[in-house]
Coordinates of C-alpha atoms in Angstrom, one line a residue:
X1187 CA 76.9 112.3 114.8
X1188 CA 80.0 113.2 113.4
X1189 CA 83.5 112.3 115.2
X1190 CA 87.1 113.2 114.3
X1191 CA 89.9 111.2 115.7
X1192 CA 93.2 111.6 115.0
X1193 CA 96.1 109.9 116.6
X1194 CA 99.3 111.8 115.3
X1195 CA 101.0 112.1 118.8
X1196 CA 100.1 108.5 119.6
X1197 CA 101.2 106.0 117.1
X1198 CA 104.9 105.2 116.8
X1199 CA 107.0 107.2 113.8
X1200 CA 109.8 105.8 112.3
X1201 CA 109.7 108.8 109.9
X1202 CA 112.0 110.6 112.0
X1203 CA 115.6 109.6 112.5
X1204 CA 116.9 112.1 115.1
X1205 CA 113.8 111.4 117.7
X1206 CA 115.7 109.7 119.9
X1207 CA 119.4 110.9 121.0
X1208 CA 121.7 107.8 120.9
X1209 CA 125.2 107.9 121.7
X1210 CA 127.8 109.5 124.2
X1211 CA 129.4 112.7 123.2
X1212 CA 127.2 112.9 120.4
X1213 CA 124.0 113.7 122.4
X1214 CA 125.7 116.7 124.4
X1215 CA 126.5 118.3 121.3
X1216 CA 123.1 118.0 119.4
X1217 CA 124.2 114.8 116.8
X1218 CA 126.9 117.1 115.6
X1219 CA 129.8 115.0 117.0
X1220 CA 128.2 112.2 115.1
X1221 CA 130.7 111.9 112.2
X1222 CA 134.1 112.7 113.5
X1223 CA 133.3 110.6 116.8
X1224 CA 136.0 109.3 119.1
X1225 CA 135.2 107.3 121.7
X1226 CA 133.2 103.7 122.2
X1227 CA 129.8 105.7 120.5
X1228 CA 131.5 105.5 116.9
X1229 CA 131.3 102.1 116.9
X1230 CA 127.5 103.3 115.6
X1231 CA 127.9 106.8 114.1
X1232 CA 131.7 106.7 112.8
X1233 CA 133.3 103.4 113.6
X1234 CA 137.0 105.0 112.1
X1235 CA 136.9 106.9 115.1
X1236 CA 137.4 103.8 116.8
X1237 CA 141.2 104.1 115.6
X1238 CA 141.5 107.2 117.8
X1239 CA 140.5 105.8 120.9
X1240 CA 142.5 104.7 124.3
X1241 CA 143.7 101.2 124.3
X1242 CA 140.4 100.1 126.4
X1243 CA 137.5 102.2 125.8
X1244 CA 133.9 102.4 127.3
X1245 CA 130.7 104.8 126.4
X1246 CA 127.1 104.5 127.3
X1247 CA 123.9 107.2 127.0
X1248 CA 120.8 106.5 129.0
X1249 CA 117.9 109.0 127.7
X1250 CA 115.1 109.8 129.4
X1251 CA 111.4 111.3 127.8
X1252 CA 110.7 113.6 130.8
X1253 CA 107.7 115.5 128.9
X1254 CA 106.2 115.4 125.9
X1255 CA 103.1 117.3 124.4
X1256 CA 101.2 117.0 121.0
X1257 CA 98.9 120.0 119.9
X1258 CA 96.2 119.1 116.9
X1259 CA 93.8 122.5 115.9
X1260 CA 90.6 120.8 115.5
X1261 CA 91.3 117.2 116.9
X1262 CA 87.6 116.4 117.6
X1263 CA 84.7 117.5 116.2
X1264 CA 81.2 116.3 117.6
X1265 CA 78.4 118.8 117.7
X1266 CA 76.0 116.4 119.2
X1267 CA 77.7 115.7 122.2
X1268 CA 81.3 116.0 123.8
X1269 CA 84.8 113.8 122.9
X1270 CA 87.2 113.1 126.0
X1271 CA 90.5 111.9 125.1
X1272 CA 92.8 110.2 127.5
X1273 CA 96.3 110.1 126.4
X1274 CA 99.3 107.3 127.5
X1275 CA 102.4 107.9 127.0
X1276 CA 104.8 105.6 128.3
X1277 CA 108.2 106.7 129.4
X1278 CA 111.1 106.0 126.7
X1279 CA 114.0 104.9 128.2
X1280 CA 116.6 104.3 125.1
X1281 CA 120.1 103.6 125.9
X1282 CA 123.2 102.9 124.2
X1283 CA 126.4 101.1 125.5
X1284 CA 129.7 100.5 123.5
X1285 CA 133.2 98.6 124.5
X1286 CA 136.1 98.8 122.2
X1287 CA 139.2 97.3 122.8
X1288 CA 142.8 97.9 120.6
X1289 CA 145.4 95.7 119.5
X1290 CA 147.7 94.8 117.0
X1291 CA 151.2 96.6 116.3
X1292 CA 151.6 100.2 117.2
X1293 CA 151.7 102.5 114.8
X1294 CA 154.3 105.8 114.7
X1295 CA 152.3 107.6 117.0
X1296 CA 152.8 104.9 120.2
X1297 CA 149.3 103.8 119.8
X1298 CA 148.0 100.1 118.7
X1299 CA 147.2 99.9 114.9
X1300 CA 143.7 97.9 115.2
X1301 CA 140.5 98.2 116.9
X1302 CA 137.3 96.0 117.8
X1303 CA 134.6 96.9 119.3
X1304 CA 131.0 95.9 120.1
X1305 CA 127.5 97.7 121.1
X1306 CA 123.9 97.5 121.5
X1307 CA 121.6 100.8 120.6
X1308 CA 118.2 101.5 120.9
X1309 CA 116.9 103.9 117.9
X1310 CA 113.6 103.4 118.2
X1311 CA 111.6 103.2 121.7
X1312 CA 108.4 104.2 121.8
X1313 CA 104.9 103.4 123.7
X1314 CA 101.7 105.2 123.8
X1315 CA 98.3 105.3 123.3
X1316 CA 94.9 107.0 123.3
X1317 CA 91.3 106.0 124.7
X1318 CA 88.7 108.6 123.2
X1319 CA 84.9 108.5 124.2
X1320 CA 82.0 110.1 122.4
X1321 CA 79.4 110.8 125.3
X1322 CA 76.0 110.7 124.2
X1323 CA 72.7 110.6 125.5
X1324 CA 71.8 108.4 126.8
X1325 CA 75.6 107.7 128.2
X1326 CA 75.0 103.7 127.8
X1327 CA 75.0 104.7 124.2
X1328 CA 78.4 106.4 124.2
X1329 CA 81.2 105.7 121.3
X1330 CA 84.8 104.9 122.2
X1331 CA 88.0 104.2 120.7
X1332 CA 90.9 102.9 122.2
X1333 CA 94.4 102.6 120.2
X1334 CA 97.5 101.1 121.3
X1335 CA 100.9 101.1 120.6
X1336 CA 104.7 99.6 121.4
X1337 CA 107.3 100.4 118.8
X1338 CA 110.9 99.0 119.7
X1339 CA 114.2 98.7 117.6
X1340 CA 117.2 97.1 119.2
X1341 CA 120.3 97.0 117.3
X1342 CA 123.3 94.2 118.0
X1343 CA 126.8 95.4 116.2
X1344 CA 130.4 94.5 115.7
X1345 CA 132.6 96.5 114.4
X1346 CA 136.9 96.4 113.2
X1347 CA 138.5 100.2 112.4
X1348 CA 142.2 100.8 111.4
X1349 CA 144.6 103.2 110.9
X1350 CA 146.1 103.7 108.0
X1351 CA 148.8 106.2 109.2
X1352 CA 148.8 109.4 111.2
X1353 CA 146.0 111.5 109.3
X1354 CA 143.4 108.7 108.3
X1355 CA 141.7 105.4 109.4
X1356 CA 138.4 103.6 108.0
X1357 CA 136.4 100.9 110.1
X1358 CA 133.6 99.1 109.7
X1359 CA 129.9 97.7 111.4
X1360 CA 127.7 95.2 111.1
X1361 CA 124.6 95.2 113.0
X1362 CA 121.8 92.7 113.1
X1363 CA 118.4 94.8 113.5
X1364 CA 115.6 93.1 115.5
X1365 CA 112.5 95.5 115.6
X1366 CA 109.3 94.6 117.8
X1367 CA 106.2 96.7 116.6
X1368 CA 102.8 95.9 118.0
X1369 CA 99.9 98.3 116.9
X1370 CA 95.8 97.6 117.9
X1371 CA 92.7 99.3 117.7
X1372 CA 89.4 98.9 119.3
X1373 CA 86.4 100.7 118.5
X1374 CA 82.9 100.3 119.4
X1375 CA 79.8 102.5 117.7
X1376 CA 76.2 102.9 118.9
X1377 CA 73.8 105.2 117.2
X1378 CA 69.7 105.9 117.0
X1379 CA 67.4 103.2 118.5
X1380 CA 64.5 103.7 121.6
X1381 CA 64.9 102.8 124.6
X1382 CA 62.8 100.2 126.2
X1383 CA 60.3 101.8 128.9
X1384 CA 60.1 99.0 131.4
X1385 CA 64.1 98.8 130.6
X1386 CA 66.0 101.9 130.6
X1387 CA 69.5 99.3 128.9
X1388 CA 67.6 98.5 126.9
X1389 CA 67.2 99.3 122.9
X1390 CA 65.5 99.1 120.2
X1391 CA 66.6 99.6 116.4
X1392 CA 69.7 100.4 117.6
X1393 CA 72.6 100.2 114.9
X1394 CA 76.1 99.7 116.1
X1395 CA 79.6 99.1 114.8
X1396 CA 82.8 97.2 116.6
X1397 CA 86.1 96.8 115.4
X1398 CA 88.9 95.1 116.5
X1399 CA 92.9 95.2 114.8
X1400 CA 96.1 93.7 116.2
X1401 CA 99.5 93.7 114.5
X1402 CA 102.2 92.2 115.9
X1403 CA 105.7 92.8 113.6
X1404 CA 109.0 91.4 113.9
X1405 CA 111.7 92.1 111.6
X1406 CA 115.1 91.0 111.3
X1407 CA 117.7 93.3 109.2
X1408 CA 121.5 93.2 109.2
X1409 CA 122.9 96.7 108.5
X1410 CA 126.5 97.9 107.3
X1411 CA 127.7 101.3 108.4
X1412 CA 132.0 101.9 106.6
X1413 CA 133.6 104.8 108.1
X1414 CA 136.4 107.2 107.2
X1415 CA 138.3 109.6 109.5
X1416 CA 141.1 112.5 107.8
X1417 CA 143.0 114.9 109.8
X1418 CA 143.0 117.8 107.1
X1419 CA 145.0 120.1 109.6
X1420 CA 146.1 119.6 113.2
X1421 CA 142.8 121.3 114.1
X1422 CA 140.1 120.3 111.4
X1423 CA 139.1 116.8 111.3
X1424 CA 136.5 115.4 108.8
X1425 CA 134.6 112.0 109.1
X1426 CA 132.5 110.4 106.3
X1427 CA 129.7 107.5 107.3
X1428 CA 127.8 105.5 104.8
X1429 CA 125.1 102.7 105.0
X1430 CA 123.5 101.1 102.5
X1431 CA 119.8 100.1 102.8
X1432 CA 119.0 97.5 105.3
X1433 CA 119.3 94.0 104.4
X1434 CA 116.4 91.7 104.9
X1435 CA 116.4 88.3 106.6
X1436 CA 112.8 88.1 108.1
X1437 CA 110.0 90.0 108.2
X1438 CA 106.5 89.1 109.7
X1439 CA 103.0 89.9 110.8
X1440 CA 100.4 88.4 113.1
X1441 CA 97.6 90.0 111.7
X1442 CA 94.1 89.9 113.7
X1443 CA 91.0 91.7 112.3
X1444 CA 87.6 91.4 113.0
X1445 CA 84.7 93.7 113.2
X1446 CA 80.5 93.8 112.1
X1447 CA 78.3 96.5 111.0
X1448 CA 74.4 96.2 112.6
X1449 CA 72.2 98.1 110.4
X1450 CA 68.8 99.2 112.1
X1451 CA 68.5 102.5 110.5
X1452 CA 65.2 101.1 108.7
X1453 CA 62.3 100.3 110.9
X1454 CA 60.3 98.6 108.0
X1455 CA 63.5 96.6 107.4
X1456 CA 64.6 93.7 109.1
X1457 CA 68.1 94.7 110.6
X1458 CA 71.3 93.6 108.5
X1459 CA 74.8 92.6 109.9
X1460 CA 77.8 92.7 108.0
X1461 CA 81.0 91.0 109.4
X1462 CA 84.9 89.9 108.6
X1463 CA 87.3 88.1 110.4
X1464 CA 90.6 87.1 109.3
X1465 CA 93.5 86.3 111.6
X1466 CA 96.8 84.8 110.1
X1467 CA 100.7 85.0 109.9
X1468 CA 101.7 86.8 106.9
X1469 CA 105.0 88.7 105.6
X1470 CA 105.4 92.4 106.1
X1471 CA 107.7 95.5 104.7
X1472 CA 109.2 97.2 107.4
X1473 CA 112.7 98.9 105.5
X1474 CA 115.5 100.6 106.3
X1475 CA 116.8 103.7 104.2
X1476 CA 120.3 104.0 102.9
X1477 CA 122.4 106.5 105.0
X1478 CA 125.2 109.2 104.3
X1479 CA 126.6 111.3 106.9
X1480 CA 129.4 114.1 106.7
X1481 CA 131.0 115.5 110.0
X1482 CA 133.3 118.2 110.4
X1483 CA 135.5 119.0 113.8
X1484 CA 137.2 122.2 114.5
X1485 CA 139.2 124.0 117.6
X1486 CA 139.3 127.7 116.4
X1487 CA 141.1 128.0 119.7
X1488 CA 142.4 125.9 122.6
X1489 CA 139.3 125.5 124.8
X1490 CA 137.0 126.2 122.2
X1491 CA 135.4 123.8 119.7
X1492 CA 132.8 123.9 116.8
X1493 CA 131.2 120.5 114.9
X1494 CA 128.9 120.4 112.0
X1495 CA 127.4 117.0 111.0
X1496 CA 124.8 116.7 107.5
X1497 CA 123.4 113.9 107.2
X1498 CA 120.9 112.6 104.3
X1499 CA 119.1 109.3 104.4
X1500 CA 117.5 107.9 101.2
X1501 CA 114.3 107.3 100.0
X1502 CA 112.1 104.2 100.5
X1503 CA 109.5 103.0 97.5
X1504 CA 106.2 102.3 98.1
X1505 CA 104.8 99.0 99.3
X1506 CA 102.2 97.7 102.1
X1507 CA 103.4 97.0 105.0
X1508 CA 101.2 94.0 105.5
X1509 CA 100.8 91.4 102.7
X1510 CA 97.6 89.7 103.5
X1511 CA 95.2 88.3 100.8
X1512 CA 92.0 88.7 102.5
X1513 CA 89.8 91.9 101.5
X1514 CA 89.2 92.7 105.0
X1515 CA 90.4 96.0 107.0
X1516 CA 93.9 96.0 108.1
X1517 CA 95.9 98.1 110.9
X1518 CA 92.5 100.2 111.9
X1519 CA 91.6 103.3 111.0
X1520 CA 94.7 105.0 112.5
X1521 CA 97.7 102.9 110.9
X1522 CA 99.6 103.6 107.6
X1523 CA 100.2 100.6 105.8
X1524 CA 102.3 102.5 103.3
X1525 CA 106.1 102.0 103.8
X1526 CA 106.8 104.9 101.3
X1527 CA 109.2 107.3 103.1
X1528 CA 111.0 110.6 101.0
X1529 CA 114.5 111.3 100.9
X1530 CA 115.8 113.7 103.4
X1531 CA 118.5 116.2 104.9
X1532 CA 119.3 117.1 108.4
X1533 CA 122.0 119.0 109.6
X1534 CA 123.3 119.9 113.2
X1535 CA 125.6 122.5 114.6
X1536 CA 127.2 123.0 117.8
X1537 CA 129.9 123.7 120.2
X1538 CA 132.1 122.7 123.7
X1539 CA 133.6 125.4 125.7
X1540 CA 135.9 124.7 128.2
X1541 CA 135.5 126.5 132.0
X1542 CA 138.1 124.6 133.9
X1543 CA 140.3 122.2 133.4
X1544 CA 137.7 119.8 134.5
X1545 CA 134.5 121.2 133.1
X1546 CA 133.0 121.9 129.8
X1547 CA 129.9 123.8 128.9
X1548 CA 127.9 122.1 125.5
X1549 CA 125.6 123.1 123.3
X1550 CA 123.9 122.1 119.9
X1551 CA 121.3 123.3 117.5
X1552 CA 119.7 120.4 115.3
X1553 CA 116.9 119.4 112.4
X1554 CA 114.6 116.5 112.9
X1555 CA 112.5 116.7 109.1
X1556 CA 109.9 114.0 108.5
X1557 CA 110.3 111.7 105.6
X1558 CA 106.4 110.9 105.5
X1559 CA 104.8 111.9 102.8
X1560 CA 103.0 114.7 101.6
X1561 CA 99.3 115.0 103.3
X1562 CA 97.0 116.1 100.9
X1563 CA 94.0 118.6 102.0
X1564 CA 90.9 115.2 101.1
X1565 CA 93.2 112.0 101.7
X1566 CA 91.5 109.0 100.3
X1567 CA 93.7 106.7 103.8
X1568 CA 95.6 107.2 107.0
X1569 CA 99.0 108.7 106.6
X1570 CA 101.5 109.0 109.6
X1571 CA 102.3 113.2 110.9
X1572 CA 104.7 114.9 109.0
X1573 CA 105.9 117.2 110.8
X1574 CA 109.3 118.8 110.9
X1575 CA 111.2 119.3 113.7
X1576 CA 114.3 121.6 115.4
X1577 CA 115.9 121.1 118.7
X1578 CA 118.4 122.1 120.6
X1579 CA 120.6 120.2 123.5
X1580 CA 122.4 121.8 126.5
X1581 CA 124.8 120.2 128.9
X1582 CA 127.7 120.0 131.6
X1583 CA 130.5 117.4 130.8
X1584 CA 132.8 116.7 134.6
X1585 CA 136.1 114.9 133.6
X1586 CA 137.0 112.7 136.7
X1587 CA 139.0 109.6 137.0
X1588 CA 139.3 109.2 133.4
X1589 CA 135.7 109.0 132.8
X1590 CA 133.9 112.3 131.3
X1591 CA 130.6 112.4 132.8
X1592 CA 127.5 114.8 131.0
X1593 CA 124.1 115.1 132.2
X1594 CA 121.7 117.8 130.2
X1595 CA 118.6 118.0 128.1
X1596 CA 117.6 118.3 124.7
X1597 CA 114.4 120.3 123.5
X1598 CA 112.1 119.7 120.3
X1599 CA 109.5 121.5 118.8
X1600 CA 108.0 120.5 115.5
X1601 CA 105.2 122.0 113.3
X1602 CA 103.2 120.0 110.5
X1603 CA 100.0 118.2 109.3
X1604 CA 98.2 115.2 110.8
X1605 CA 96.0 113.2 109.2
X1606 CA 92.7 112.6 110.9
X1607 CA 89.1 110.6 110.6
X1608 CA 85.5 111.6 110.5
X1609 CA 83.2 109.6 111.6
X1610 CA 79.6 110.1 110.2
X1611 CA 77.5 107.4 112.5
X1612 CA 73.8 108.3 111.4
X1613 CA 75.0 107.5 107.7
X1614 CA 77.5 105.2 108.4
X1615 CA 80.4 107.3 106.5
X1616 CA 83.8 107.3 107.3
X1617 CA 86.5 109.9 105.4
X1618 CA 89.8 111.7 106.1
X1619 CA 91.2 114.9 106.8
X1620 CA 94.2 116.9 107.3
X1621 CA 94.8 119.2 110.1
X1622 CA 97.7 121.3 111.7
X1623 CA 99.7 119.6 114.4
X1624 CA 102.3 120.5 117.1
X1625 CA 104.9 118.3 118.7
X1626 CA 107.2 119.5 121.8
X1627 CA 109.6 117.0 123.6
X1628 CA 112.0 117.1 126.5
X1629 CA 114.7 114.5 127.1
X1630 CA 116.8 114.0 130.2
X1631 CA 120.3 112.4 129.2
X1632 CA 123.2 111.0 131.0
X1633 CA 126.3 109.7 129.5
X1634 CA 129.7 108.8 130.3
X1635 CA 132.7 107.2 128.4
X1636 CA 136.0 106.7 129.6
X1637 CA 137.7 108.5 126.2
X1638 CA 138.0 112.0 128.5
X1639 CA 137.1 114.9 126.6
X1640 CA 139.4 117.2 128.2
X1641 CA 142.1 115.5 126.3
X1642 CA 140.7 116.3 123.3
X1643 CA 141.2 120.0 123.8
X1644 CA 145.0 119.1 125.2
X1645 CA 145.9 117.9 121.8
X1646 CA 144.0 120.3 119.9
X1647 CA 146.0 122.8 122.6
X1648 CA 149.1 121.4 121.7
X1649 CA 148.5 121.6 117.7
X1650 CA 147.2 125.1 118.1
X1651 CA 150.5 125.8 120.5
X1652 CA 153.0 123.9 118.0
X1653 CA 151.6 125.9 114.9
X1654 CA 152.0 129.0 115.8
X1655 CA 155.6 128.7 117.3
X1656 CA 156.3 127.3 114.0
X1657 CA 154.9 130.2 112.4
X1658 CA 157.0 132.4 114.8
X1659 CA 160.3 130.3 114.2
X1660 CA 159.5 130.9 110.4
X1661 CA 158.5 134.6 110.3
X1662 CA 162.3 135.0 112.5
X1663 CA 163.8 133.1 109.6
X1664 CA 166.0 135.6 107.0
X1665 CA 164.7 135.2 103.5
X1666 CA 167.1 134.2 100.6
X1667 CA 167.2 137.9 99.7
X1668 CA 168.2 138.8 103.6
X1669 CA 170.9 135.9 103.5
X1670 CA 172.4 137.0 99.8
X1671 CA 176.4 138.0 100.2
X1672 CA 176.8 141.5 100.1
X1673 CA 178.3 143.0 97.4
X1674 CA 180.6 145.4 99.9
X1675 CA 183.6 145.0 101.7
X1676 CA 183.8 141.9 104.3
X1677 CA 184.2 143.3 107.5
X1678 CA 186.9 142.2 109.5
X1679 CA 186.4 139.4 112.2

């Protein structure tokens, strides 16, 4: 009996850092508003922006995983019977919520020189699992598997941004980084054996296999995020963002494993069992990567404007995940205890279109890549998808009350390898393989912050408006050549 189970779609992935749209503004436009933002959300992706904010300033994002589908070609093999896979998929509900308040002397342009501001993100949020059965016969001799996971990362930051005059400001976060991940497997493995004849539950020489794996991790990081916001032109804005690798305070595991082997293959043999058991608090790796990000704003025209955002986030060395002393299994068969993650690049591109003086159509085209590492075709472990991803967001912003309102979606589809396992029961083998795997997501996101788009385009109206009268004014000028005495007659006043 042979039995391939793979769990890409089930376990949580903190290989990706644009799963999850965070933020206000930024989600509308795809995370391309990320680097130049302006309202309560830069307190997370910009916090200069802060500088450019109203005097009392609010934004929050509530995202929704409305549907959510994972393809693998070939996902379970078993030509002596038939696998059913029951998939759950709990419903991420990540939010984001940001205050900012300014103070301090005003500057020359009316506005207060200093801002602080405090929020609470979500980046990861995630909860799932999968329950597979191998139906044999008889059925009392069925395999299953059942593995289960909650992945959550909550995020607690204050943050201080300045201006240093009319073009430029810097700020600053610090955020304390308390992620909860619990992972568990349970499997249980019958194979061969006769069935009693006076007791159809019954069996004889039956060999079987059980294990059980619980991690519970909780990790405590404080993370820096400096900021830097320059007004190049009255209608380009750039904004830099850099974060050094988390720092760690605490980092643990509660790690439970236990499990036996029954060996009744031989009839001539007495039966054999091996077993383990180790449960114990231990430490555990669970990094955060270095961060740049680059963000560019531009209003071609007054009711038009265009953002691009790069961002590149570093790469993390390899070490386990789970420090534990005992030789026993740890994780399960469907956990990668590798924290090795490569250095990658995403970009994002979008734009906002004004319809009214109320209403604003956006739109953004984004990257998602996967910093896992490279499956290769015979892995020798378990390694996490990789599989990279591009999606694009849609959305209607309603400026009200001074409060700028957006509800839309954003669509994902990804293409990449999984890694899987095959289980050979009658020889009591177990390998890995790689397969091709699929990933589509839909999120549901509302957001609102009281820094009203709408005035955006106003100024960037204005700045458009202003240079080209001054470009008029100028091109009316004389030149010195036009204004040079001439070298006839004065004419008589």
């Amino acid at each position: 009996m042979a039995l391939l189970l793979v769990a890409g779609g089930v376990s949580a992935d903190d290989t990706h850092y644009r799963s999850i749209p965070i933020g206000a503004h930024a989600i509308a436009l795809g995370g391309a508003f990320t680097g130049v933002a302006d309202d309560a959300s830069a307190a997370y992706f910009n916090a200069a922006g802060l500088a450019l904010g109203p005097t009392v300033g609010i934004a929050g994002g509530l995202t929704i995983n409305a549907w959510e589908r994972f393809d693998l070609r070939r996902a379970f093999d078993q030509p002596d019977g038939t696998v059913d896979a029951t998939t759950k998929r709990g419903r991420t509900v990540p939010i984001f919520v940001g205050a900012a308040i300014k103070l301090g002397p005003k500057d020359a342009s009316g506005q207060k020189k200093f801002t602080l501001a405090v929020s609470v993100l979500e980046p990861i949020f995630f909860s799932g699992g999968v329950f597979l059965r191998s139906t044999s016969e008889p059925l009392a001799l069925s395999d299953t598997y059942e593995v289960l996971e909650t992945d959550r990362a909550t995020w607690y930051g204050f943050s201080f941004a300045s201006r240093l005059n009319l073009k430029q400001s810097i700020g600053g976060s610090i955020y304390l980084s308390v992620r909860k991940l619990n992972h568990g497997e349970t499997g249980l493995a019958l194979d061969g054996g006769t069935p009693v004849p006076s007791d159809p539950d019954r069996f004889v020489g039956t060999s079987s296999a059980v294990n059980t794996q619980a991690l519970g991790f909780k990790a405590f990081h404080f993370v820096l995020r400096f900021g830097w916001l320059f007004r190049i032109k009255p209608q380009v804005q750039f904004g830099l963002m850099v974060q050094p690798p988390g720092i760690p305070l605490k980092q643990t595991v509660n790690a439970l494993s236990q499990g036996f082997v029954n060996d009744n293959r031989d009839p001539t043999m007495p039966g054999t069992t091996q077993a383990y058991f180790s449960d114990e608090k231990v430490d555990a790796k669970l990094p955060l990567p270095a961060e740049i990000e680059a963000g560019l704003e531009y209003w071609p025209a007054e009711k038009v404007m265009l953002a691009l955002d790069v961002s590149f986030h570093g790469p993390v060395r390899s070490r386990q995940r789970v420090e534990i002393s005992d030789p026993v299994p740890v994780g399960g068969l469907l956990f990668d205890s590798d924290t090795k993650r490569r250095a990658i690049g995403n970009v994002a591109i979008a734009s906002d279109f004004s319809i009214g003086r109320r209403v604003m159509i956006e739109t953004g085209f984004f990257t998602d890549f996967s910093s896992a590492r490279k499956i290769p075709e015979n892995p020798d472990q378990y390694y996490n998808p990789r599989i990279h991803r591009y999606g694009g967001t849609l959305s209607l912003r309603i400026n009200a009350s001074g409060i700028a309102l957006a509800v839309g979606s954003t669509f994902i589809y990804g293409k990449g390898d999984a890694a899987g396992v095959v289980v050979d029961a009658n020889n009591l083998l177990l390998e890995y393989t790689r397969t091709e795997a699929r990933s589509r997501i839909v999120y549901l996101h509302l957001t609102g912050a009281t820094r009203v788009v709408e005035e955006l385009g106003d100024k960037a109206a204005r700045r458009i408006k202003a240079r080209s009268e001054k470009k008029e004014v100028e091109e009316e000028v004389p030149t010195p050549d036009e204004t040079e005495p001439s070298t006839g007659p004065a004419e008589p006043r």
